[in-house]
Short mmCIF file of C-alpha atoms in Angstrom, two decimals:
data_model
loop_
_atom_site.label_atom_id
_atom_site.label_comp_id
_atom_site.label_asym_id
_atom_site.label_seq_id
_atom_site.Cartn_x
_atom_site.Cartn_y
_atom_site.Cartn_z
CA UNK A 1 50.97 79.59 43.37
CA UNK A 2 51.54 79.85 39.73
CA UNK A 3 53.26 83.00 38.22
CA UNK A 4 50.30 84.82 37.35
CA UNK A 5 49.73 86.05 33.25
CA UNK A 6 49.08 90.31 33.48
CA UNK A 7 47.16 91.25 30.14
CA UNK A 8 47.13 95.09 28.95
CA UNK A 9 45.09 95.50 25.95
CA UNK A 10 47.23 98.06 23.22
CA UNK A 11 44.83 100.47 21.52
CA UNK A 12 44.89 104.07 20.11
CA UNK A 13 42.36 106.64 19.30
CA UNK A 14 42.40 106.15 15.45
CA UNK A 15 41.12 104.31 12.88
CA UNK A 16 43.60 102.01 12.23
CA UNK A 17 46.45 100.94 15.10
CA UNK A 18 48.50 98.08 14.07
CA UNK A 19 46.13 95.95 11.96
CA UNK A 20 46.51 97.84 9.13
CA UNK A 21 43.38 98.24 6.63
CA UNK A 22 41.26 96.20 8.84
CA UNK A 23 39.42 99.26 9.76
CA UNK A 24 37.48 97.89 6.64
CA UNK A 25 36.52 94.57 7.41
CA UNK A 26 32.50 94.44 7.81
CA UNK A 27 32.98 93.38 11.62
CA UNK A 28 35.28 96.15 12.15
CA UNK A 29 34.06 99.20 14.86
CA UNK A 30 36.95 101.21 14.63
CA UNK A 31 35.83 103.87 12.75
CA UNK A 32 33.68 104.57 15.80
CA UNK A 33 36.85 106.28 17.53
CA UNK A 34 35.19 109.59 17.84
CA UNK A 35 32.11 108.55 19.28
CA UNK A 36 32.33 108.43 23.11
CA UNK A 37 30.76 105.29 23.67
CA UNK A 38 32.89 103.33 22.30
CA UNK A 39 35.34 103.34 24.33
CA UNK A 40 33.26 103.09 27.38
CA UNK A 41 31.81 99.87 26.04
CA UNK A 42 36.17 98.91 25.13
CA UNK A 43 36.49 99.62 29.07
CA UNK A 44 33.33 97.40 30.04
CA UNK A 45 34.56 94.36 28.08
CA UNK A 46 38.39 94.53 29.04
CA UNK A 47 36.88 95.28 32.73
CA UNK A 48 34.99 92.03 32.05
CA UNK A 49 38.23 90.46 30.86
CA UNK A 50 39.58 91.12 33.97
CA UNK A 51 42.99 93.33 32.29
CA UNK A 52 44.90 95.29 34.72
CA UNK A 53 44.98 98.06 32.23
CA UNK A 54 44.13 99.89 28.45
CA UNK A 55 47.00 100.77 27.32
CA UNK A 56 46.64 103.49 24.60
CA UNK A 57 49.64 104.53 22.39
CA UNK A 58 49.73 107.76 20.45
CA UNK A 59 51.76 109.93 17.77
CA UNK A 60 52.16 113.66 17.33
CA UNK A 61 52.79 113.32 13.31
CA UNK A 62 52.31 112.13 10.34
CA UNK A 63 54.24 108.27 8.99
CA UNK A 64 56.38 110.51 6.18
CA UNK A 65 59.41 108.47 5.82
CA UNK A 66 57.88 105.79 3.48
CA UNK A 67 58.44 107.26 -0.10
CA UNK A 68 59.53 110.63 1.32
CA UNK A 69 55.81 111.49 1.82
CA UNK A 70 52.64 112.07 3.32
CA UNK A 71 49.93 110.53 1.40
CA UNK A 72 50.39 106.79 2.21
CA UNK A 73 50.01 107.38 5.29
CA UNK A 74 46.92 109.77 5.03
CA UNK A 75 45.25 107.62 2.00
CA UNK A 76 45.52 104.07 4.22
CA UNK A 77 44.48 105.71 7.58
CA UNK A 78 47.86 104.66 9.20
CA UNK A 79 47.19 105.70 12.45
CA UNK A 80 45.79 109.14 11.05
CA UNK A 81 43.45 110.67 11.90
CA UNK A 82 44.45 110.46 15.41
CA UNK A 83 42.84 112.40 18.42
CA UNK A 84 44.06 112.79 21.72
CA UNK A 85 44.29 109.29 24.18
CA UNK A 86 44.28 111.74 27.67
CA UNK A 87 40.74 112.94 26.93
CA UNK A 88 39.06 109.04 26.78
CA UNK A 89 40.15 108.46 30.56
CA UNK A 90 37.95 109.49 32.76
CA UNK A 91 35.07 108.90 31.10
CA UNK A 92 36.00 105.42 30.71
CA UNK A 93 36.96 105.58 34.74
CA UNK A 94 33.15 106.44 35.38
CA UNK A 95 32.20 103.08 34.13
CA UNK A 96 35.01 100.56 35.74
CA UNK A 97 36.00 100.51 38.92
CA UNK A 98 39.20 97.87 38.56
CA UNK A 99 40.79 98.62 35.11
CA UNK A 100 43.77 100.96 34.73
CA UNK A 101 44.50 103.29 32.11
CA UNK A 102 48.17 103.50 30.52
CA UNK A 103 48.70 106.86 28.45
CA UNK A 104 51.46 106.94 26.19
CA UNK A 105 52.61 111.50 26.26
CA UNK A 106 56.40 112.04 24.88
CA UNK A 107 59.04 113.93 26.85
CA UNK A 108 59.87 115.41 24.14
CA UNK A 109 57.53 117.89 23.36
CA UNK A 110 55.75 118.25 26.38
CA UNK A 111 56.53 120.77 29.31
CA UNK A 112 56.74 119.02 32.83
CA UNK A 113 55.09 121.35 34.94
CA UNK A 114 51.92 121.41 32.97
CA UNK A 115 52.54 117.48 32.40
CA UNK A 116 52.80 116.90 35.89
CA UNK A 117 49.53 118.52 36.85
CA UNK A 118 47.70 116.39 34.14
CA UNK A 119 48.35 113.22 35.41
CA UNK A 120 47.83 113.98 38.99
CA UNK A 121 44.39 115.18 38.01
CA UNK A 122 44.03 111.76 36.12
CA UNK A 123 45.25 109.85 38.85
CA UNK A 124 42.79 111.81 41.27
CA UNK A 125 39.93 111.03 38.78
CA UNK A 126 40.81 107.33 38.73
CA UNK A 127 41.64 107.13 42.31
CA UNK A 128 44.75 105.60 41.66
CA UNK A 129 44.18 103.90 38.46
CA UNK A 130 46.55 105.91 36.06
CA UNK A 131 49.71 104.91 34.70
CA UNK A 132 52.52 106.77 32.26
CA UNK A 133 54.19 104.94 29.04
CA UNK A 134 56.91 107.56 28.53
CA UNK A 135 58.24 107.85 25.34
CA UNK A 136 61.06 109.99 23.37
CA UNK A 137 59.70 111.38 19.98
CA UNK A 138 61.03 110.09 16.43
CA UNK A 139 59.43 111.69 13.35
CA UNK A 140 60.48 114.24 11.09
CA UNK A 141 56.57 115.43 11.10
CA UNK A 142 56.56 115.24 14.93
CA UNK A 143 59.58 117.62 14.94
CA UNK A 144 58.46 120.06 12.25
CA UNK A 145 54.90 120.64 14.46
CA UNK A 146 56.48 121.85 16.91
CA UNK A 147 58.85 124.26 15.56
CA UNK A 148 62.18 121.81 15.19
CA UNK A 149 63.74 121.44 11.31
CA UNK A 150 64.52 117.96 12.42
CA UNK A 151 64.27 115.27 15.26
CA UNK A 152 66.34 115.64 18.35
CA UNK A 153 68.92 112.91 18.28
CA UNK A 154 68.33 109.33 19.71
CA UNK A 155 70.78 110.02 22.30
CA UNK A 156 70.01 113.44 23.54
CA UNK A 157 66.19 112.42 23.57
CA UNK A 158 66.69 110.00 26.07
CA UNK A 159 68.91 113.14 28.37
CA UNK A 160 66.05 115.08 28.13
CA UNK A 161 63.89 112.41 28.95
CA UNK A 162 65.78 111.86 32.13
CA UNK A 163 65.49 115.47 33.30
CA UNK A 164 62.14 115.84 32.39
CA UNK A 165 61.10 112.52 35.08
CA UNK A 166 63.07 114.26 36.99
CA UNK A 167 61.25 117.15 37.10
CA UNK A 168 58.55 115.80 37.75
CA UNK A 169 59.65 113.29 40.08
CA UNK A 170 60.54 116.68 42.61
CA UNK A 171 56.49 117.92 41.72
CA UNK A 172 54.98 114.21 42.66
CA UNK A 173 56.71 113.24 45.27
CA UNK A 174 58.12 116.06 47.34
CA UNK A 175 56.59 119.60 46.31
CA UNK A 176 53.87 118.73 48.77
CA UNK A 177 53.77 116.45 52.54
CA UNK A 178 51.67 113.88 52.81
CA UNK A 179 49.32 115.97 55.34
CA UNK A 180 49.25 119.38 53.65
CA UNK A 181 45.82 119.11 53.02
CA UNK A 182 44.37 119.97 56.63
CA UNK A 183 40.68 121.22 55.54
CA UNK A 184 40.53 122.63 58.86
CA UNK A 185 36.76 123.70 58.62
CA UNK A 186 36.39 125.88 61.68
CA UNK A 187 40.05 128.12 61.10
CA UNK A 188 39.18 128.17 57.10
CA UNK A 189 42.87 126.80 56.48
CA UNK A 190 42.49 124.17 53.29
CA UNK A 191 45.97 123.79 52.92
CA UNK A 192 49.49 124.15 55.33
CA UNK A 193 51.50 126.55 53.64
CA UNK A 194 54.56 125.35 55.48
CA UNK A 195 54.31 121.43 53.79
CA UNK A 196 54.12 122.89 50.27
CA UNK A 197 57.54 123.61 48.75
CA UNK A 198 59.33 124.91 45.66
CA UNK A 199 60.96 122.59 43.97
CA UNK A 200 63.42 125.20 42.21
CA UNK A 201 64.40 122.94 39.62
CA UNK A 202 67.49 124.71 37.34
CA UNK A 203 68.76 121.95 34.37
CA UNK A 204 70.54 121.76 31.14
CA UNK A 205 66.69 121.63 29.55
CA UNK A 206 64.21 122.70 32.04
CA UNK A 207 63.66 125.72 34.72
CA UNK A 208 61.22 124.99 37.23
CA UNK A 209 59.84 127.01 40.52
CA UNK A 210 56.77 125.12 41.25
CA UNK A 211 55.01 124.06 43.75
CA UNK A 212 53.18 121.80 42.41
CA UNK A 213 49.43 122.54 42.07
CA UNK A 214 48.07 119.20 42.41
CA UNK A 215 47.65 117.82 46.34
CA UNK A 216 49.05 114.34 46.07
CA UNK A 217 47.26 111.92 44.47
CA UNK A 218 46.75 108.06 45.48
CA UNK A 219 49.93 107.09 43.83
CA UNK A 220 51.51 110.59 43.74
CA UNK A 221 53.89 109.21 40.40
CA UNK A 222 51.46 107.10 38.62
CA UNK A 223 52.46 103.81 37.65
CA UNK A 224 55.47 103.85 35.17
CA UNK A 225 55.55 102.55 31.68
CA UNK A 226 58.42 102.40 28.87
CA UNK A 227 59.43 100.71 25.54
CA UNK A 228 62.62 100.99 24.43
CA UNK A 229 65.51 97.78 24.06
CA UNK A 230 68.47 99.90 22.50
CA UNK A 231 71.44 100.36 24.72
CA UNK A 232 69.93 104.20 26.22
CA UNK A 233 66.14 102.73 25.97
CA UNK A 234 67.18 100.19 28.07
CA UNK A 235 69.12 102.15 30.31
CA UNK A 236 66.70 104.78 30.42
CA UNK A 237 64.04 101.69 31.44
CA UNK A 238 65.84 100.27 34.11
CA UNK A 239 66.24 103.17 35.81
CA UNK A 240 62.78 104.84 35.67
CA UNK A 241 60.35 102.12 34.19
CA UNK A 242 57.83 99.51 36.55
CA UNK A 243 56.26 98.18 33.50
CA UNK A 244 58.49 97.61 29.97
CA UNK A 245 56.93 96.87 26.98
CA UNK A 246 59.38 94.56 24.52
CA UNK A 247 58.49 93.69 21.18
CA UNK A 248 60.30 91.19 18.60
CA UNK A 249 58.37 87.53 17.95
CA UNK A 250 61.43 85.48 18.57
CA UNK A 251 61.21 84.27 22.67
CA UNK A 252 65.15 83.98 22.46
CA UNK A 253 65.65 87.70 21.62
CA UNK A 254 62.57 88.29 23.93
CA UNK A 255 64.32 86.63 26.67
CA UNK A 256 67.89 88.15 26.21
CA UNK A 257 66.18 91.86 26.36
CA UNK A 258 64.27 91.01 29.54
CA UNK A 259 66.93 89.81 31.12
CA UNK A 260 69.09 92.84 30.26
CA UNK A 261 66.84 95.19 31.33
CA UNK A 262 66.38 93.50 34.95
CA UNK A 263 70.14 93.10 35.04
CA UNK A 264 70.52 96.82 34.38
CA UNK A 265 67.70 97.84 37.19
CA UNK A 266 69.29 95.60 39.96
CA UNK A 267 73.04 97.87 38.70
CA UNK A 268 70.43 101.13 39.51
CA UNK A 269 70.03 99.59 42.84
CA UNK A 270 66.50 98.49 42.59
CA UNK A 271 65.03 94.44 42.85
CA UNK A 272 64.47 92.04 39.50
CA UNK A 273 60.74 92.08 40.56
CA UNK A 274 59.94 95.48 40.63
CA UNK A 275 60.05 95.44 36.90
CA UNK A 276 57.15 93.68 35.30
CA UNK A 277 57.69 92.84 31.12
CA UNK A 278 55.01 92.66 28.47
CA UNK A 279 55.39 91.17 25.00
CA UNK A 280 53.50 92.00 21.99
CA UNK A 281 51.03 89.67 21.48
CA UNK A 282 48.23 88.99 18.54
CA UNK A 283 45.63 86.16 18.81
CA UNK A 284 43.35 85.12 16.70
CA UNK A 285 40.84 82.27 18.46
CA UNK A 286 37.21 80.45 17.43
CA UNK A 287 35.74 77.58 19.47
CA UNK A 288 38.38 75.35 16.53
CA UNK A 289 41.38 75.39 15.26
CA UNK A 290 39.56 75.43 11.44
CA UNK A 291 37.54 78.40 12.68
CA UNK A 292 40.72 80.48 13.47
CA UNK A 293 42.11 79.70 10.89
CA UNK A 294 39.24 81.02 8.35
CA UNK A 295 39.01 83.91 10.45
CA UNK A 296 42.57 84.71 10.26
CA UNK A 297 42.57 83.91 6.03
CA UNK A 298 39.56 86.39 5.96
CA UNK A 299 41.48 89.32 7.84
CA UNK A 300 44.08 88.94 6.05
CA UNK A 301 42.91 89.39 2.49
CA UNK A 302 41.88 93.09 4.46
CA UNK A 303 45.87 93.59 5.93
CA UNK A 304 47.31 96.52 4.17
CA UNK A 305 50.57 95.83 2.62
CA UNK A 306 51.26 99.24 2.39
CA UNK A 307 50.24 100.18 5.39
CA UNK A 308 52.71 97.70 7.35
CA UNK A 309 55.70 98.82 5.49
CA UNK A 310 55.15 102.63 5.61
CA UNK A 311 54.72 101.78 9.48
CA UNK A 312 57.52 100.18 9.87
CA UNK A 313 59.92 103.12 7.38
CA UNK A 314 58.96 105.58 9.90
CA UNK A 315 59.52 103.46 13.23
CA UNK A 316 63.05 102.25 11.98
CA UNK A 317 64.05 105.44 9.61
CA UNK A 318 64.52 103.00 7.36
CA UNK A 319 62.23 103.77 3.74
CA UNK A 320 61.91 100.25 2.22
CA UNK A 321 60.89 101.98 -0.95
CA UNK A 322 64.15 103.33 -1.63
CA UNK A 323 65.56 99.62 -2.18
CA UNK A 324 65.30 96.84 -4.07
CA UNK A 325 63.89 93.98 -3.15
CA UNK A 326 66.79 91.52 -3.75
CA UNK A 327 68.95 93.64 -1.29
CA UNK A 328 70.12 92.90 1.54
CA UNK A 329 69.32 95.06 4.72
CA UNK A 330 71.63 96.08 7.15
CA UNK A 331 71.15 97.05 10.51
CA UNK A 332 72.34 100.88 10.65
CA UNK A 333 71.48 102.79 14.00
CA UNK A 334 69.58 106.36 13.00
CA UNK A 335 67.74 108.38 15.39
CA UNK A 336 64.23 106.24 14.99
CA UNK A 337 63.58 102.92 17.30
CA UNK A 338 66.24 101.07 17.06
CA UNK A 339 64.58 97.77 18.98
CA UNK A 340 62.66 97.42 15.86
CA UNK A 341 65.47 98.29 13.54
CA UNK A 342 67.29 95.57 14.76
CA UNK A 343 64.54 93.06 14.57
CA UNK A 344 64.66 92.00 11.03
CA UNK A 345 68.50 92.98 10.71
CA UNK A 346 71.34 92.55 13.41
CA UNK A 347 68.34 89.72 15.86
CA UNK A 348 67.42 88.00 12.38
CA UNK A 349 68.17 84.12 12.40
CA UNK A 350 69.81 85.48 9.02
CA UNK A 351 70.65 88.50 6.79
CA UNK A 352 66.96 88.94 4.92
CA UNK A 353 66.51 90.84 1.76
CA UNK A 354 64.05 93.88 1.40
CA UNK A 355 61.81 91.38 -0.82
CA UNK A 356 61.87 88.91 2.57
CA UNK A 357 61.47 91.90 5.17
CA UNK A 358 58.30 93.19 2.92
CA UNK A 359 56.76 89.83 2.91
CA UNK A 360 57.31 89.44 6.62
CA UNK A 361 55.70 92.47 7.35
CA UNK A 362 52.71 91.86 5.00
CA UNK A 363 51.23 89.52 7.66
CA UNK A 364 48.79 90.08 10.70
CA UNK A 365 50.79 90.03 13.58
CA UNK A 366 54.34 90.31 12.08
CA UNK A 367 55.88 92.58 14.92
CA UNK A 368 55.38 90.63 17.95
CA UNK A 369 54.10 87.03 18.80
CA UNK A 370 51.13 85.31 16.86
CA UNK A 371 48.54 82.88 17.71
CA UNK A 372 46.20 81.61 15.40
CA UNK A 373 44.13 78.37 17.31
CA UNK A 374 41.66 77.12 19.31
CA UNK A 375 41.54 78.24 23.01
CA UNK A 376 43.90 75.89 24.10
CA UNK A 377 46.22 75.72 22.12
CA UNK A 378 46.32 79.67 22.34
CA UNK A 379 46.58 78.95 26.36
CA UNK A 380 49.42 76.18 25.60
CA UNK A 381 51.18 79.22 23.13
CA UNK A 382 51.21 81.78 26.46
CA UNK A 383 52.10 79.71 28.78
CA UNK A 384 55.00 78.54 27.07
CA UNK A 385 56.17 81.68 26.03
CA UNK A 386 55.86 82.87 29.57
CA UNK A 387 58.42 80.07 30.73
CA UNK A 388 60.77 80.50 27.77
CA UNK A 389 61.20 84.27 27.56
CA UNK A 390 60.76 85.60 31.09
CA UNK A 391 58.05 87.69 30.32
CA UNK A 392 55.02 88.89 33.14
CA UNK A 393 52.55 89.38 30.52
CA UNK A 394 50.96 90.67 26.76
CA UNK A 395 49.93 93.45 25.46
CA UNK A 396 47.56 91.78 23.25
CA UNK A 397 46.43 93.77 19.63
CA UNK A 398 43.34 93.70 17.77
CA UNK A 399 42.41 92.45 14.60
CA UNK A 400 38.81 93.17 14.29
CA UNK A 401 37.08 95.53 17.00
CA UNK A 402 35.57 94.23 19.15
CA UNK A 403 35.52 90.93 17.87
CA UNK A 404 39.77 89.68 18.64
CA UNK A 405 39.19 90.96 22.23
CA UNK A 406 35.72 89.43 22.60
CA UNK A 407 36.74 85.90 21.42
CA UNK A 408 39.92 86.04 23.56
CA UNK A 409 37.73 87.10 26.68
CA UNK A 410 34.92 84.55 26.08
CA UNK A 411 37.59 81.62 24.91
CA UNK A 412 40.32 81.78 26.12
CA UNK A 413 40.37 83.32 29.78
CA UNK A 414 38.40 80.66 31.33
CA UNK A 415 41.27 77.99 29.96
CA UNK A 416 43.77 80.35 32.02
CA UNK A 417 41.41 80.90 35.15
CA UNK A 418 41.10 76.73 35.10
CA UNK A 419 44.68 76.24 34.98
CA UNK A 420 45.39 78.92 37.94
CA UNK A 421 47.22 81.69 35.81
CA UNK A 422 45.17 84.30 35.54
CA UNK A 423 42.70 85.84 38.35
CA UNK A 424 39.32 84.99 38.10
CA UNK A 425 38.05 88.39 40.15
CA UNK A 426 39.70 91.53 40.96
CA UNK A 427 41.67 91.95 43.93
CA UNK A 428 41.17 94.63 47.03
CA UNK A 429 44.11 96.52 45.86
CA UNK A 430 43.03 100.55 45.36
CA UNK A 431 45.62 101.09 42.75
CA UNK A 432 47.07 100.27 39.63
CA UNK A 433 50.65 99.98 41.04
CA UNK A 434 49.29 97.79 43.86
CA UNK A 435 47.38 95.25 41.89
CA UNK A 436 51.07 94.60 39.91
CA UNK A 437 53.44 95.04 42.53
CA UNK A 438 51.22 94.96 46.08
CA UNK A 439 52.14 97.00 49.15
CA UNK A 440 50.32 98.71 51.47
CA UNK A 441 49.65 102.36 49.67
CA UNK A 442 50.12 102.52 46.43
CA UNK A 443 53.26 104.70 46.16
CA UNK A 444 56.99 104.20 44.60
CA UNK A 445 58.89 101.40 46.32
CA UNK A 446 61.90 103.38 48.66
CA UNK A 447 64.69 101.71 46.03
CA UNK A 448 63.07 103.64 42.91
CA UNK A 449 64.87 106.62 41.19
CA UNK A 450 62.50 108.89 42.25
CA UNK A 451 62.47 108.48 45.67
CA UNK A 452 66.47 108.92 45.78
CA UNK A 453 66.10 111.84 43.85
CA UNK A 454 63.75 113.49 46.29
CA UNK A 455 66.12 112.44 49.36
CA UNK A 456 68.89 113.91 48.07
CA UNK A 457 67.60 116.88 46.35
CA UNK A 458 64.48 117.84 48.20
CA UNK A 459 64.79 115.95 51.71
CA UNK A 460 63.53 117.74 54.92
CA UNK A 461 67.10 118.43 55.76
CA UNK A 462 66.85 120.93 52.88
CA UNK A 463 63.26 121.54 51.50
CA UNK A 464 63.10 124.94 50.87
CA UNK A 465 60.43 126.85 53.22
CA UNK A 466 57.51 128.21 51.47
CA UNK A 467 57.53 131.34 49.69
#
């Protein structure tokens, strides 16, 4: 059998994600954001699609790096206003029955007990469908709302980050047996007190009691996202992370980080395969090559300029409007995303200027892989770039809501269905993590992280009894 393409779709619950100042094209929906239905008809048509999952990304501040300054950001509707990507899920679960739902929540700001309990309920709701893209927190803005002068460090980020998993690694998978729940009708017991257990978690960051005080949940730890190629984001990865999500449009660099990252899992102990990787992926399709082509020419004279360069300031830490454009950029690690710092600096073909990085970035699709065809040569594009860089599968963009996902779905998915690559129906599998990985129920393979960490910290030999 062929290796199989997995497709996530990469949204956010804003105006404007990564196709910046399309939100004013005439075809464009995504001002609808607020309004409920939309997303449940997004759901229907990637459900349609056959994806394995939405995958919604999120910030907690404001893009202020870019000119020192909020209003950019605010005046182009660079991914502000922004509401909450948790509260979408399960209404859109009401209307699916297949498609999973990826939710990007930062370890840095959040608490892990109350974390913990959020996405078992979510996983409960979905029956299994749920997965996690944990992230560390960058901005200046995200620091200052809640209560910080300035960012935690790059470094120390990723330490607390590894706690906090931790943490709740103890709630998921040990706090309670997998037959507490007894709902013994006739005795009025619901639950056996003796298979729920403290977890009595004491750390450098967190202090934690439990139990937890959500019965398990079809995957107990939902399914396990991360993005993050610098030397402690891909550490950090290969030890926690099912799913990574690399960006960079050059399959060479592509490759190199893939293969680092499943190096670095099989040194944590675990297999090559039980990491899947995703690219960043935009396509642009009509029934002819001409057609995409006009299509793309007429979304781009919408791209915001502005909008892609202020994006990229606050990702990187570096603010292109402090230089000139015939200097030369230099990669210089800061406490931002380095990945992307490093993508038109130290993994460049060659040193670029600020005047070359700008017009890079002033294009549809300049952060990850492009396609601008007909259907097959879009097909040709993926399937190559599957073979040369290693990858598992796309996270594929929008350009124009709904209209980039609707081509792609009506064009070019029967090309991959014909030639064997992609599934043509949904599978028996009750979960998320079993439609990408298989097994029998859904839960952490024995080799993950987790599962060591509730051996050794929280096995029978020395679960605490109830209090």
């Amino acid at each position: 059998m062929k290796k199989q393409i997995h497709l996530n779709a990469f949204e956010m619950n804003c105006p404007g994600h990564l196709a910046h100042g399309l939100w004013a094209h005439p075809e464009d929906e995504r001002t609808r954001y607020k309004d409920l239905t939309y997303w449940l008809e997004l759901a229907q048509l990637l459900e349609k699609g056959k994806f394995d999952a939405l995958f919604l990304a999120d910030v907690l501040g404001v893009y202020d790096v870019y000119g020192n300054g909020n209003d950019p950001a605010i005046r182009r509707g660079v991914q502000i206003p922004a509401n909450d990507p948790m509260m979408i899920i399960p209404a859109m679960a009401t209307v699916t029955q297949h498609l999973g739902f990826a939710l990007t929540a930062s370890t840095t700001y959040e608490q892990p007990f109350a974390f913990a309990r959020r996405m078992s309920t979510l996983d409960h709701l979905t029956k299994g469908r749920i997965a996690w893209n944990v992230v560390t927190s960058t901005l200046r803005s995200a620091a200052n709302n809640h209560g910080l002068d300035k960012p935690v460090g790059h470094d120390d980020r990723y330490e607390v980050a590894d706690e906090f998993l931790k943490v709740c690694y103890k709630l998921w998978e040990q706090s309670w047996e997998d037959d507490a729940v007894v709902k013994d009708w006739d005795n009025h017991l619901y639950t056996d007190p003796d298979k729920v257990h403290f977890i009595d978690h004491k750390g450098k960051y967190f202090s934690v009691a439990g139990p937890h005080l959500s019965e398990p949940s079809p995957q107990r730890t939902p399914l396990l996202y991360q993005a993050g190629t610098s030397a402690k984001g891909s550490e950090f990865a290969a030890k926690h992370a099912e799913c990574v999500f690399i960006g960079g449009h050059r399959p060479d660099v592509i490759r190199r980080d893939v293969e680092e990252i499943r190096r670095k899992a099989v040194a944590f102990g675990r297999q090559p395969e039980q990491v899947k990787t995703y690219g960043l992926l935009t396509v642009v399709t009509g029934r002819t090559k001409e057609e995409a082509e006009r299509k793309f020419a007429d979304y781009s004279s919408y791209f915001s300029e502005e909008g892609a360069l202020l994006h990229y300031s606050a990702n990187t830490g570096y603010d292109l409007s402090a230089y000139s454009d015939d200097e030369y950029l230099e990669y210089v690690p800061t406490d931002h995303g380095q990945s992307l710092a490093a993508l038109f600096t130290k993994d460049a073909v060659k040193p670029q200027t600020v005047g070359e990085i700008k017009k890079a970035l002033s294009s549809i699709g300049s952060r990850g892989l492009l396609i601008v065809g007909d259907p097959e040569e879009v097909a040709d594009r993926m399937e190559q770039w599957m073979v040369e860089t290693g990858l598992d599968g796309f996270n594929l963009t929008q350009v124009v809501t709904p209209g980039t996902l609707q081509d792609f779905i009506e064009l070019v998915i029967p090309i991959l269905q014909q030639r064997g690559i992609y599934r043509r129906e949904y599978g028996t599998e009750s979960t998320l993590r079993q439609r990408l990985f298989g097994g029998q129920d859904g839960k952490l393979p024995a080799e993950h992280r987790a599962i060591h960490i509730s051996r050794r910290e929280l096995g029978h030999d020395a679960i605490p009894q109830s209090k």
